[in-house]
PDB file of C-alpha atoms and ligand atoms in Angstrom:
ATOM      1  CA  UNK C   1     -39.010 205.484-168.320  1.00 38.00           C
ATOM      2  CA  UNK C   2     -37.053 202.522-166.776  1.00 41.00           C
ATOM      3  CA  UNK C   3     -34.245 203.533-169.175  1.00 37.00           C
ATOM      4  CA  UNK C   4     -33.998 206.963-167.408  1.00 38.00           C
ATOM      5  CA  UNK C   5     -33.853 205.430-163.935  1.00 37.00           C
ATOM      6  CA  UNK C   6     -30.677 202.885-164.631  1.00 36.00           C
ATOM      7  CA  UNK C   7     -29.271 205.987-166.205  1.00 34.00           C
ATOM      8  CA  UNK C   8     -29.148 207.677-163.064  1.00 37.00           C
ATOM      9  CA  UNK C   9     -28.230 204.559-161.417  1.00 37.00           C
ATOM     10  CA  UNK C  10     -25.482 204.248-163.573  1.00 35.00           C
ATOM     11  CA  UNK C  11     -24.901 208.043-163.391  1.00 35.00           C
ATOM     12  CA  UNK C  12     -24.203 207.809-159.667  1.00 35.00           C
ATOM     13  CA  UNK C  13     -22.810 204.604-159.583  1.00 34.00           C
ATOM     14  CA  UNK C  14     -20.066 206.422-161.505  1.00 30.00           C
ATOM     15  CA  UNK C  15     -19.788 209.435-159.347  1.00 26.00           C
ATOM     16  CA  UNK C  16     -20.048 207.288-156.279  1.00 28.00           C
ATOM     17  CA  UNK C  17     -16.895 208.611-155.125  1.00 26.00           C
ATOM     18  CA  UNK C  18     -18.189 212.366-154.679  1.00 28.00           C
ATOM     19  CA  UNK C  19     -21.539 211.449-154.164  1.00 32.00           C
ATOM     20  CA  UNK C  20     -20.702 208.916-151.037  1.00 39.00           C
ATOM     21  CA  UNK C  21     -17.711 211.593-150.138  1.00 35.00           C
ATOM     22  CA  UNK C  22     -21.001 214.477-149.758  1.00 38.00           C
ATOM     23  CA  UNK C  23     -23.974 211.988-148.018  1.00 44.00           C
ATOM     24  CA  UNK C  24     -21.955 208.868-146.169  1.00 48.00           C
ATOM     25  CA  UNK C  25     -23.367 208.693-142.286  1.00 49.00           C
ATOM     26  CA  UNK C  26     -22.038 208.120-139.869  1.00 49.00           C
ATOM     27  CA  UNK C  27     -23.283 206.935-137.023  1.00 52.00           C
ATOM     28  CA  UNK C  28     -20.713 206.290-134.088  1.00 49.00           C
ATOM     29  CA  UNK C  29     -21.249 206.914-130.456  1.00 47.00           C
ATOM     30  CA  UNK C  30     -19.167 206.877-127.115  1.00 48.00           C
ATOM     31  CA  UNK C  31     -21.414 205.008-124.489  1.00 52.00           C
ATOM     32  CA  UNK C  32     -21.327 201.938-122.564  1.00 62.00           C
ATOM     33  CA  UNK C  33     -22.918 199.949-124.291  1.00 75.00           C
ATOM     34  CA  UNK C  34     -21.304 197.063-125.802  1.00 82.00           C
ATOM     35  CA  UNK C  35     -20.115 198.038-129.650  1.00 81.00           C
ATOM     36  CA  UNK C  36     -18.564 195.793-132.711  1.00 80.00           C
ATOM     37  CA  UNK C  37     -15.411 196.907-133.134  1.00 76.00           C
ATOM     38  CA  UNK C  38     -13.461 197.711-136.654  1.00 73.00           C
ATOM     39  CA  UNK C  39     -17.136 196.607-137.939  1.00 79.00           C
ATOM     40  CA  UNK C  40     -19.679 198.839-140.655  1.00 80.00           C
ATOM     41  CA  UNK C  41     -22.724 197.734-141.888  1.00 84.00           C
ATOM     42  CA  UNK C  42     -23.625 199.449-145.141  1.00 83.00           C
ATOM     43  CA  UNK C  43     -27.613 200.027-145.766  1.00 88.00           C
ATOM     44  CA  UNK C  44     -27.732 201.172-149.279  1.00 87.00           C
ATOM     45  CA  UNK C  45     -30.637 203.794-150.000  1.00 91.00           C
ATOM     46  CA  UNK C  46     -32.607 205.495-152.821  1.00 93.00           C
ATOM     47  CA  UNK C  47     -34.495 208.506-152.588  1.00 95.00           C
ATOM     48  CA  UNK C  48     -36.073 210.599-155.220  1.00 95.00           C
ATOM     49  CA  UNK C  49     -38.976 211.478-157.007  1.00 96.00           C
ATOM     50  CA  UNK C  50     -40.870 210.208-160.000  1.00 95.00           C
ATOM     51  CA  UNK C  51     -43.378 213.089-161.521  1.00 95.00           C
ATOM     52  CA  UNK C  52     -46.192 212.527-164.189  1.00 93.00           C
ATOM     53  CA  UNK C  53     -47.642 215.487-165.823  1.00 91.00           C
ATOM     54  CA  UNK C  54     -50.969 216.012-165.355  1.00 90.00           C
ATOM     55  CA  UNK C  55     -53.904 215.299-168.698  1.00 83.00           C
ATOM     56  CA  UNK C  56     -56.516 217.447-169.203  1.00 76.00           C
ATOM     57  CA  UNK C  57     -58.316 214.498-168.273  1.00 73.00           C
ATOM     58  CA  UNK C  58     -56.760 214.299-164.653  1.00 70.00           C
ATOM     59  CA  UNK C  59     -56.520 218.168-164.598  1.00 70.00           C
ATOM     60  CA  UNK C  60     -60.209 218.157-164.004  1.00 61.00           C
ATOM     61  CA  UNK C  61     -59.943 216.649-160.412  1.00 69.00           C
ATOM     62  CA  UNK C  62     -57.699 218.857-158.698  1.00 70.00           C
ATOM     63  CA  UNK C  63     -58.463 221.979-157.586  1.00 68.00           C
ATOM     64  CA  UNK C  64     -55.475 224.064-158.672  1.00 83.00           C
ATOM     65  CA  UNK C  65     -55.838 224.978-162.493  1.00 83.00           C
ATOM     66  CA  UNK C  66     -51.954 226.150-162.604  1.00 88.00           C
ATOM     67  CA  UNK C  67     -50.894 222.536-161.537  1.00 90.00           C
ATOM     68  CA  UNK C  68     -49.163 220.444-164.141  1.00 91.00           C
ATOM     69  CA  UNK C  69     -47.593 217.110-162.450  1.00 93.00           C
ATOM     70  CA  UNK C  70     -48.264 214.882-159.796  1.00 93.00           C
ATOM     71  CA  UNK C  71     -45.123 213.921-157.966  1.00 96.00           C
ATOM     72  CA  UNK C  72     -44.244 211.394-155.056  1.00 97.00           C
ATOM     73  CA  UNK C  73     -40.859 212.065-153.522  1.00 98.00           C
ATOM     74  CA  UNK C  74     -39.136 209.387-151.320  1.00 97.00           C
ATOM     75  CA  UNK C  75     -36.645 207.480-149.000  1.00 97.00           C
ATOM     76  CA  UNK C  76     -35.994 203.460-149.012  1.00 94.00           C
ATOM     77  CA  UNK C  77     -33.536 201.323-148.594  1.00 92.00           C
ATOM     78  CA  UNK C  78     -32.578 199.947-151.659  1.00 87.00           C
ATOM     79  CA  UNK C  79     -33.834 196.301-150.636  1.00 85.00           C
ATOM     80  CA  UNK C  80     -37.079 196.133-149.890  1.00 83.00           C
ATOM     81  CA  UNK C  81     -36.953 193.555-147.378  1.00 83.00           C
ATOM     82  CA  UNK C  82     -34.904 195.608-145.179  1.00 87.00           C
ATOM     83  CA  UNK C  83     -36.691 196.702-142.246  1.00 90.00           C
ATOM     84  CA  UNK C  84     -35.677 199.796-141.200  1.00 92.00           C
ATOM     85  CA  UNK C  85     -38.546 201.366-138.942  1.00 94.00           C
ATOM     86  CA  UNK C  86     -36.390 199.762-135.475  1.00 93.00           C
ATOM     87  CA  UNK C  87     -33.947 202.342-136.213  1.00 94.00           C
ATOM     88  CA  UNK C  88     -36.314 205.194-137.878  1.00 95.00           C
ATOM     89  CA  UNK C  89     -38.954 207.412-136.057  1.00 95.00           C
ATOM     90  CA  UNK C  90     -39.815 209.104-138.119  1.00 97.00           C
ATOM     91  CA  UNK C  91     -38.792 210.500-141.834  1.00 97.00           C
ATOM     92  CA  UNK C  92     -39.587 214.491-142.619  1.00 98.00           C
ATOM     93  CA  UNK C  93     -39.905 216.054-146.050  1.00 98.00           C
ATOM     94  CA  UNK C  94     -40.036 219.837-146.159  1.00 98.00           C
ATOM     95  CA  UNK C  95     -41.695 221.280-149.142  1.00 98.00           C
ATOM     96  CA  UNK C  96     -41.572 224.675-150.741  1.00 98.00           C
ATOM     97  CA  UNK C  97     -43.399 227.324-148.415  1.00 97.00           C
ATOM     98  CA  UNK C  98     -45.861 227.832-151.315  1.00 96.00           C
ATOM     99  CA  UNK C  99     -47.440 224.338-149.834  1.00 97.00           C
ATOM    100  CA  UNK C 100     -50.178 224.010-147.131  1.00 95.00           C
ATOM    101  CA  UNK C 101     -48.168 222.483-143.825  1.00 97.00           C
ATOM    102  CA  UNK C 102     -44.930 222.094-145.658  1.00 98.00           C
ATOM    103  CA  UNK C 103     -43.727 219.798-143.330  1.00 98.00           C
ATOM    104  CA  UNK C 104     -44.828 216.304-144.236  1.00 98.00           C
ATOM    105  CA  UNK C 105     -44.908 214.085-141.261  1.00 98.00           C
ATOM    106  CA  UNK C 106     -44.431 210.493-142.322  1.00 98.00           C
ATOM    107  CA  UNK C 107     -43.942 207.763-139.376  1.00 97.00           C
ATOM    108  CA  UNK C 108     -43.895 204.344-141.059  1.00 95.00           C
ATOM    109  CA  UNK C 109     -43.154 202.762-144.551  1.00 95.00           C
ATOM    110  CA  UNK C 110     -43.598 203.935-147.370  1.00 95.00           C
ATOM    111  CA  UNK C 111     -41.596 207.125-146.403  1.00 97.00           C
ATOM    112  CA  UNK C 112     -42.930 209.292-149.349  1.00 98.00           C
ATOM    113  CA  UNK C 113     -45.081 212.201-150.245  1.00 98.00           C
ATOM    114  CA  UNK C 114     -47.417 212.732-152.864  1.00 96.00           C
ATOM    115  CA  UNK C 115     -48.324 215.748-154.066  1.00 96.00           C
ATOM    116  CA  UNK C 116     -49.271 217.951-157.218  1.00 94.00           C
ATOM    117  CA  UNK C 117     -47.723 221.374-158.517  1.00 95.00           C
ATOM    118  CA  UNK C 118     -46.262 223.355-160.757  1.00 94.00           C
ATOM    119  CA  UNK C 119     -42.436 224.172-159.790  1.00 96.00           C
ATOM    120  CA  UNK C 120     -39.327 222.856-158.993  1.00 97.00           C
ATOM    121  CA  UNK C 121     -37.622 223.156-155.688  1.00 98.00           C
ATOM    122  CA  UNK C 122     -35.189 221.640-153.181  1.00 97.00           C
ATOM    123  CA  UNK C 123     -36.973 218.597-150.902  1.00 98.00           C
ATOM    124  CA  UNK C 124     -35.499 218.568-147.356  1.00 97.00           C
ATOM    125  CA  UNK C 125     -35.567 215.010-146.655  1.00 97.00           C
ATOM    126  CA  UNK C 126     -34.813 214.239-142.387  1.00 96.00           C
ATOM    127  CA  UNK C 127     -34.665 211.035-140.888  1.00 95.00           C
ATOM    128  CA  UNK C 128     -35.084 210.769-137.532  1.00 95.00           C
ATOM    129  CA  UNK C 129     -33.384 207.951-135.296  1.00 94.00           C
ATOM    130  CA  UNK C 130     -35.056 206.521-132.687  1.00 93.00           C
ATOM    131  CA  UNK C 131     -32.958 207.751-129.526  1.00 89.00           C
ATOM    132  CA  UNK C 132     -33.150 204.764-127.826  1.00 84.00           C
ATOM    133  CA  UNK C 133     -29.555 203.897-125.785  1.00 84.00           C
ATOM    134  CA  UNK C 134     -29.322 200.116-127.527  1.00 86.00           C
ATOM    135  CA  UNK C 135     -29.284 201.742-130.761  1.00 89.00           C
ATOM    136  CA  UNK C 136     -26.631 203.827-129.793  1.00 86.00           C
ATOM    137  CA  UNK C 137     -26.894 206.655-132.870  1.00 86.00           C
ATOM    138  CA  UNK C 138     -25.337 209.581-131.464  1.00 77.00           C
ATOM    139  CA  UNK C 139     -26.569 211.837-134.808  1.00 73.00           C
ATOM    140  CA  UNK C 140     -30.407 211.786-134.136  1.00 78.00           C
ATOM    141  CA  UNK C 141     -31.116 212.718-137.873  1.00 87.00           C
ATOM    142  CA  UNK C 142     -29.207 213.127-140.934  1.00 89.00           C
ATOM    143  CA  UNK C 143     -30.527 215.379-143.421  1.00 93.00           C
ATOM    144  CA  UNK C 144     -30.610 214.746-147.235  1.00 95.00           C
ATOM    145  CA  UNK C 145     -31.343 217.417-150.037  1.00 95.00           C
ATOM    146  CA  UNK C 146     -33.439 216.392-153.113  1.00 96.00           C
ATOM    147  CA  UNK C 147     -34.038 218.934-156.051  1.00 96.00           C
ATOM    148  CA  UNK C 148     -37.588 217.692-157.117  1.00 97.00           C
ATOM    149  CA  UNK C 149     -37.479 216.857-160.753  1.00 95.00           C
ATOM    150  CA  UNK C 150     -40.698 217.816-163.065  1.00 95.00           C
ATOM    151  CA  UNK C 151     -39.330 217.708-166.497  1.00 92.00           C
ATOM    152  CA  UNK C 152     -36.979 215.597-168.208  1.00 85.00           C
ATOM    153  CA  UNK C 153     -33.892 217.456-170.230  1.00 78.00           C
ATOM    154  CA  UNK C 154     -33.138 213.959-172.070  1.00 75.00           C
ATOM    155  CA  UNK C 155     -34.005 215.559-176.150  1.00 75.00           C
ATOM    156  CA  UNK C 156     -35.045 211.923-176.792  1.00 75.00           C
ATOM    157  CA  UNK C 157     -37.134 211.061-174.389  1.00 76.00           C
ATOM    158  CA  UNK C 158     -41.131 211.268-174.549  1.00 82.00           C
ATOM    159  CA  UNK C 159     -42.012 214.854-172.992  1.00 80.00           C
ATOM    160  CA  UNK C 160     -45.384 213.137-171.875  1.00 84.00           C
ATOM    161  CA  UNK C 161     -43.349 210.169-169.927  1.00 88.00           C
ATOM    162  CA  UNK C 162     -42.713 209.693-166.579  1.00 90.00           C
ATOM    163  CA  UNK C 163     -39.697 211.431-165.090  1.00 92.00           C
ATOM    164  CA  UNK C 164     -37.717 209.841-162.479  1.00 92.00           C
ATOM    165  CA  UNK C 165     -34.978 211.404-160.502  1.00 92.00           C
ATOM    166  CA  UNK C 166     -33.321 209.226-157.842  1.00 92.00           C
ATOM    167  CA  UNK C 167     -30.167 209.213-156.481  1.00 92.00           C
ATOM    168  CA  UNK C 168     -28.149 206.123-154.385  1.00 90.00           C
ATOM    169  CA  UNK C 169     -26.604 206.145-151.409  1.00 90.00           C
ATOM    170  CA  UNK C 170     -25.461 204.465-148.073  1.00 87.00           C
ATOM    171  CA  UNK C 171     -25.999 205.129-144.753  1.00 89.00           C
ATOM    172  CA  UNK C 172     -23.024 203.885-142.989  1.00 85.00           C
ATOM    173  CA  UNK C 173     -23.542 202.463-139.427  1.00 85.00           C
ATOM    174  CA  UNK C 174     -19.799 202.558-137.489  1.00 83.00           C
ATOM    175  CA  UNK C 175     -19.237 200.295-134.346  1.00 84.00           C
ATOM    176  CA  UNK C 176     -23.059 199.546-134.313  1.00 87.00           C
ATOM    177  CA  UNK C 177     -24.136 198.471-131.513  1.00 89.00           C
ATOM    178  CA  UNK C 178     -25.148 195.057-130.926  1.00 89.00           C
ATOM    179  CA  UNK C 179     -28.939 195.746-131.155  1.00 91.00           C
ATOM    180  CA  UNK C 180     -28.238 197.968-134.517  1.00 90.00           C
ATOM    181  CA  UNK C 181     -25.932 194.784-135.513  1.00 87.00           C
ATOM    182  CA  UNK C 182     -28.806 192.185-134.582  1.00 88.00           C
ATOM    183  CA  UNK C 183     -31.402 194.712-136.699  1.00 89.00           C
ATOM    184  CA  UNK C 184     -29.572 195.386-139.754  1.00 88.00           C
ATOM    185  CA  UNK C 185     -28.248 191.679-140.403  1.00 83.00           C
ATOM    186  CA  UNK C 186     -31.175 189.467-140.272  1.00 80.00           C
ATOM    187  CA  UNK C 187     -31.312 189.371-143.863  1.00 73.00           C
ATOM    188  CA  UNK C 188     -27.569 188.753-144.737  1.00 62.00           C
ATOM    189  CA  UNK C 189     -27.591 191.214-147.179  1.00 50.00           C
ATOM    190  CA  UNK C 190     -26.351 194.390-145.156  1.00 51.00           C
ATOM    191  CA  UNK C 191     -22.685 192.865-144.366  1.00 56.00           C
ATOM    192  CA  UNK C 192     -20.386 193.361-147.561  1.00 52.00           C
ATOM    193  CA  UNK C 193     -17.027 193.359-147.519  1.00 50.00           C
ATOM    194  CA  UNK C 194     -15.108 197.124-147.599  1.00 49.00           C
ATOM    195  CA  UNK C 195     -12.524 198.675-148.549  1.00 55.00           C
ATOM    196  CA  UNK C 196     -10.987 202.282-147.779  1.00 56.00           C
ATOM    197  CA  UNK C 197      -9.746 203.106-151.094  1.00 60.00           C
ATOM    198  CA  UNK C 198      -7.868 205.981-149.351  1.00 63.00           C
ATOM    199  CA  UNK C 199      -7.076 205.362-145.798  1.00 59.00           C
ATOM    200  CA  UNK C 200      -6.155 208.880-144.647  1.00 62.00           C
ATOM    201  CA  UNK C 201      -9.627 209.605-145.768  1.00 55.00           C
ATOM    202  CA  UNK C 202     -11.311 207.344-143.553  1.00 48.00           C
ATOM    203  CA  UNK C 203     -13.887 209.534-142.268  1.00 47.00           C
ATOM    204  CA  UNK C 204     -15.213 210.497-146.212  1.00 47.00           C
ATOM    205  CA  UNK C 205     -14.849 207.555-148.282  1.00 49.00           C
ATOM    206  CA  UNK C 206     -16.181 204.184-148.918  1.00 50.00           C
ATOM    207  CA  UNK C 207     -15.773 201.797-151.691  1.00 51.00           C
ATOM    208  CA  UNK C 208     -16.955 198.636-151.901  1.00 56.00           C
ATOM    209  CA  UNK C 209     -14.631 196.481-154.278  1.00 58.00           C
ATOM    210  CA  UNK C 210     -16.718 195.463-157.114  1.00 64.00           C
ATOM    211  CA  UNK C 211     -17.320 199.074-157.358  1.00 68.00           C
ATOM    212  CA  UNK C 212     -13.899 199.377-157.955  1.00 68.00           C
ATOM    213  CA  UNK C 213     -13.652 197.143-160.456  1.00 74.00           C
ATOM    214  CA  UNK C 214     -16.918 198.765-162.238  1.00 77.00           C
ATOM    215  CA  UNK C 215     -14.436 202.361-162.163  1.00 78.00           C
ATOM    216  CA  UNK C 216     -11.789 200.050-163.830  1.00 80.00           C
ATOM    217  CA  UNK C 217     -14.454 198.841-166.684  1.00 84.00           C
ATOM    218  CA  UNK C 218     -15.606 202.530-166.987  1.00 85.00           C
ATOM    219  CA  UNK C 219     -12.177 204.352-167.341  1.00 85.00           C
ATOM    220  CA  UNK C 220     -11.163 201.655-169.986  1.00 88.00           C
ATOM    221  CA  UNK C 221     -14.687 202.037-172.073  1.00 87.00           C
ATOM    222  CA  UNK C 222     -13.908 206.326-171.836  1.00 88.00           C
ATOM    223  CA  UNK C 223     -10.317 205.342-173.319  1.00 89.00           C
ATOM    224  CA  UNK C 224     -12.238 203.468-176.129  1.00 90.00           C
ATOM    225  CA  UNK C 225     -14.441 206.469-177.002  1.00 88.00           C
ATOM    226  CA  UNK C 226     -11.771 208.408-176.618  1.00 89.00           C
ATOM    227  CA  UNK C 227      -9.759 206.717-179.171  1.00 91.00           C
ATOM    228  CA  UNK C 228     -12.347 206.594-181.504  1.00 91.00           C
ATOM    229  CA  UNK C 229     -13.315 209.910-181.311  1.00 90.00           C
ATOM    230  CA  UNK C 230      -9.555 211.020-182.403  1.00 91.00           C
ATOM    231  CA  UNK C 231      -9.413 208.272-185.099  1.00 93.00           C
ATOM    232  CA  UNK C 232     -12.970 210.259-186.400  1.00 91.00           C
ATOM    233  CA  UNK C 233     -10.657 213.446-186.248  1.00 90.00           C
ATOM    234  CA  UNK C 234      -8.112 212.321-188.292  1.00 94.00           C
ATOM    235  CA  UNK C 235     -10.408 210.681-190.808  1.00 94.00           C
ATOM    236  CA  UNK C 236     -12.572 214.170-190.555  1.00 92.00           C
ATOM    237  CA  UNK C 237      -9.399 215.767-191.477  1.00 93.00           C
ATOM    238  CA  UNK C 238      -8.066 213.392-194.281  1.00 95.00           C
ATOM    239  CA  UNK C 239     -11.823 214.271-196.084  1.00 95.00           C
ATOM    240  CA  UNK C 240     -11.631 217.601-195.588  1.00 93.00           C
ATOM    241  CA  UNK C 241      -7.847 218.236-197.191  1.00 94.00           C
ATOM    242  CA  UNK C 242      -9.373 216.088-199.989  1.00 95.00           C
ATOM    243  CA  UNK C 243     -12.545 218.045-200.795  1.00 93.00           C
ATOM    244  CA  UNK C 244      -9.944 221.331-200.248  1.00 94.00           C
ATOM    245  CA  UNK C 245      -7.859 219.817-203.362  1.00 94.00           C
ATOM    246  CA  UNK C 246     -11.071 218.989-205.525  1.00 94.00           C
ATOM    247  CA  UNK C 247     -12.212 222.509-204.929  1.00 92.00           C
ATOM    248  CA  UNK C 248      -8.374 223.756-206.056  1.00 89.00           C
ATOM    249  CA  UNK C 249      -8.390 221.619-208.538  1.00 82.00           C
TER     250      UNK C 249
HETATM  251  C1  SLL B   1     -39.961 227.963-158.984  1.00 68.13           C
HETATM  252  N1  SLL B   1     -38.511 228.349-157.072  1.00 68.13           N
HETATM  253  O1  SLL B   1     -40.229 229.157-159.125  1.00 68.13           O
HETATM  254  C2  SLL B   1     -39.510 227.537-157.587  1.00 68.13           C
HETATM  255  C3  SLL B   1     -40.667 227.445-156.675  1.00 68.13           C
HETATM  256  C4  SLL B   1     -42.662 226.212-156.065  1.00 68.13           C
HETATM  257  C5  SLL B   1     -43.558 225.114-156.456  1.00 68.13           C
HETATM  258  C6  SLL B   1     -41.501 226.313-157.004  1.00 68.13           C
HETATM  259  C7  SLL B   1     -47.080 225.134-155.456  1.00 68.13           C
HETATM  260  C8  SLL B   1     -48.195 224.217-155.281  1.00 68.13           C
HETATM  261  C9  SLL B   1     -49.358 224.908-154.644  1.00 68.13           C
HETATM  262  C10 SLL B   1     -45.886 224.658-156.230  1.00 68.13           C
HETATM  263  O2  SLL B   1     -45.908 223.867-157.159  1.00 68.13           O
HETATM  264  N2  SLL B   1     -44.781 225.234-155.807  1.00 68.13           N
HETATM  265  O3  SLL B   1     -49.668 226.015-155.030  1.00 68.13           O
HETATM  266  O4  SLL B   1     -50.006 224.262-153.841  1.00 68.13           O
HETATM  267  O5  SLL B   1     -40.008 227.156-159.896  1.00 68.13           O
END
C-alpha cells in the first residue's frame, strides 16, 4: 500500500516537467500594494484519493447494496505544518451528478471528502482564495482535475488492498505580497532556491535543482536498463542460433 504511493511519487517526480508545465499557479497581481520583487515561494501540494473496497462485513452498514469502496479524495500541502487556511476560503470538490449535492463544501482543514460508490469519475477539485487586497491573488481559484481511483491495475498487488492515487504539485505564488510572504514563510520551509530550466518558458516551467539532478540519476539508470536489455538480446540470439544448429544437426 505504501509501496504504491512512493510509486506515484516517484512516477510524478519523474514527469514533473509536464506535470508542473499542466498545474503550476500562478498567482501575480497589478495593485498597489507593496510586492517582493523577482521573488516565488513554492507550496508543494498533494491531492488524491485513497479507496478501500468495501467487506461484506462493512457492506451491511450502508444503505446502497451496489456500493463497493469507500473513498476520501483530497487537497494538502505536502507539509503538514503549513498553514494554509490565511490564503484559502474555501476548497470545492464536485462529484459525479449520480451523488446527492455533488458539490462538497469544505471550509477548513482537512480539505477532503469521504464518500462510498461504485464508479470511477473525474473529481473537480477548486480552491478558493480569500479575496482579501493584502493577499493580493488576482486568480480567485485555480481548479485541479482528479480521476478518482477505485481499483488498482498493478498485477502484483493485493486486489483487496488499499488503493492510493495521488499526484504532486506546486502552487507557485509570484511577487507575493508581503502579507502572502509573511504567511507562507513562517516555517522556513516554503523558500527554496529555483531555477528556470528554460528561460523563454518562464511562464510554464519550474525546476527546482535537486530535481534536476534526480532527472540526471534517472536518465543514467534508463541507459543501464537499456544496455542490459540489448546485452539480453544478443545473448537471446547467441542461444537461439545454437539450439537452430542442434536441431540441424
Ligand atoms: C462510470 N462514468 O460509469 C462513471 C460514472 C459514477 C459513480 C461513475 C454513485 C454513488 C451513488 C457512484 O458511485 N457513481 O449512487 O450514490 O463508471
Amino acid at each position: 500500500m505504501k509501496l504504491v504511493l512512493i510509486i506515484y511519487l516517484f512516477f510524478f517526480r519523474y514527469n514533473k516537467i509536464s506535470r508542473t508545465s499542466r498545474y503550476s499557479f500562478f498567482f501575480c497581481m497589478t495593485s498597489n500594494i507593496k510586492r517582493l520583487k523577482s521573488l516565488s515561494i513554492s507550496v508543494p501540494i498533494l491531492y488524491g484519493n485513497k479507496a478501500t473496497k468495501l467487506t461484506a462485513e462493512n457492506l451491511r452498514s450502508i444503505s446502497s447494496p451496489d456500493h463497493t469502496h469507500k473513498w476520501t479524495v483530497f487537497f494538502k500541502p505536502v507539509l503538514d505544518y503549513v498553514n494554509l487556511t490565511p490564503l484559502i476560503k474555501k476548497v470545492t470538490f464536485k462529484l459525479h451528478e449520480t451523488y446527492e449535492n455533488p458539490i462538497r463544501t469544505v471550509e477548513k482543514p482537512p480539505f477532503e471528502v469521504t464518500e462510498t460508490g461504485w464508479g470511477e469519475f473525474e473529481i473537480i477539485i477548486k480552491i478558493h482564495f480569500h479575496s482579501n487586497q493584502e493577499l493580493g491573488i488576482n486568480e480567485k481559484n485555480l481548479q485541479i482535475f482528479h480521476s478518482l481511483k477505485l481499483h488498482s491495475y498493478i498485477p502484483q498487488q493485493d486486489p483487496d488492498s488499499d488503493v492510493f492515487s495521488v499526484l504532486y504539485d506546486e502552487m507557485i505564488f509570484q511577487e507575493p505580497t508581503e502579507k502572502v510572504f509573511e504567511i507562507l514563510t513562517q516555517k522556513p520551509v516554503n523558500l527554496l532556491p529555483y531555477t528556470l530550466s528554460n528561460p523563454s518558458k518562464r511562464y510554464q516551467e519550474y525546476v527546482r535543482s535537486d530535481e534536476v539532478e534526480e532527472l540526471a540519476k534517472l536518465d543514467l539508470f534508463i541507459e543501464k536498463i537499456k544496455k542490459k536489455i540489448e546485452d539480453e538480446y544478443i545473448l537471446y540470439n547467441e542461444l537461439n542460433q545454437k539450439k537452430l544448429a542442434l536441431i540441424n544437426d
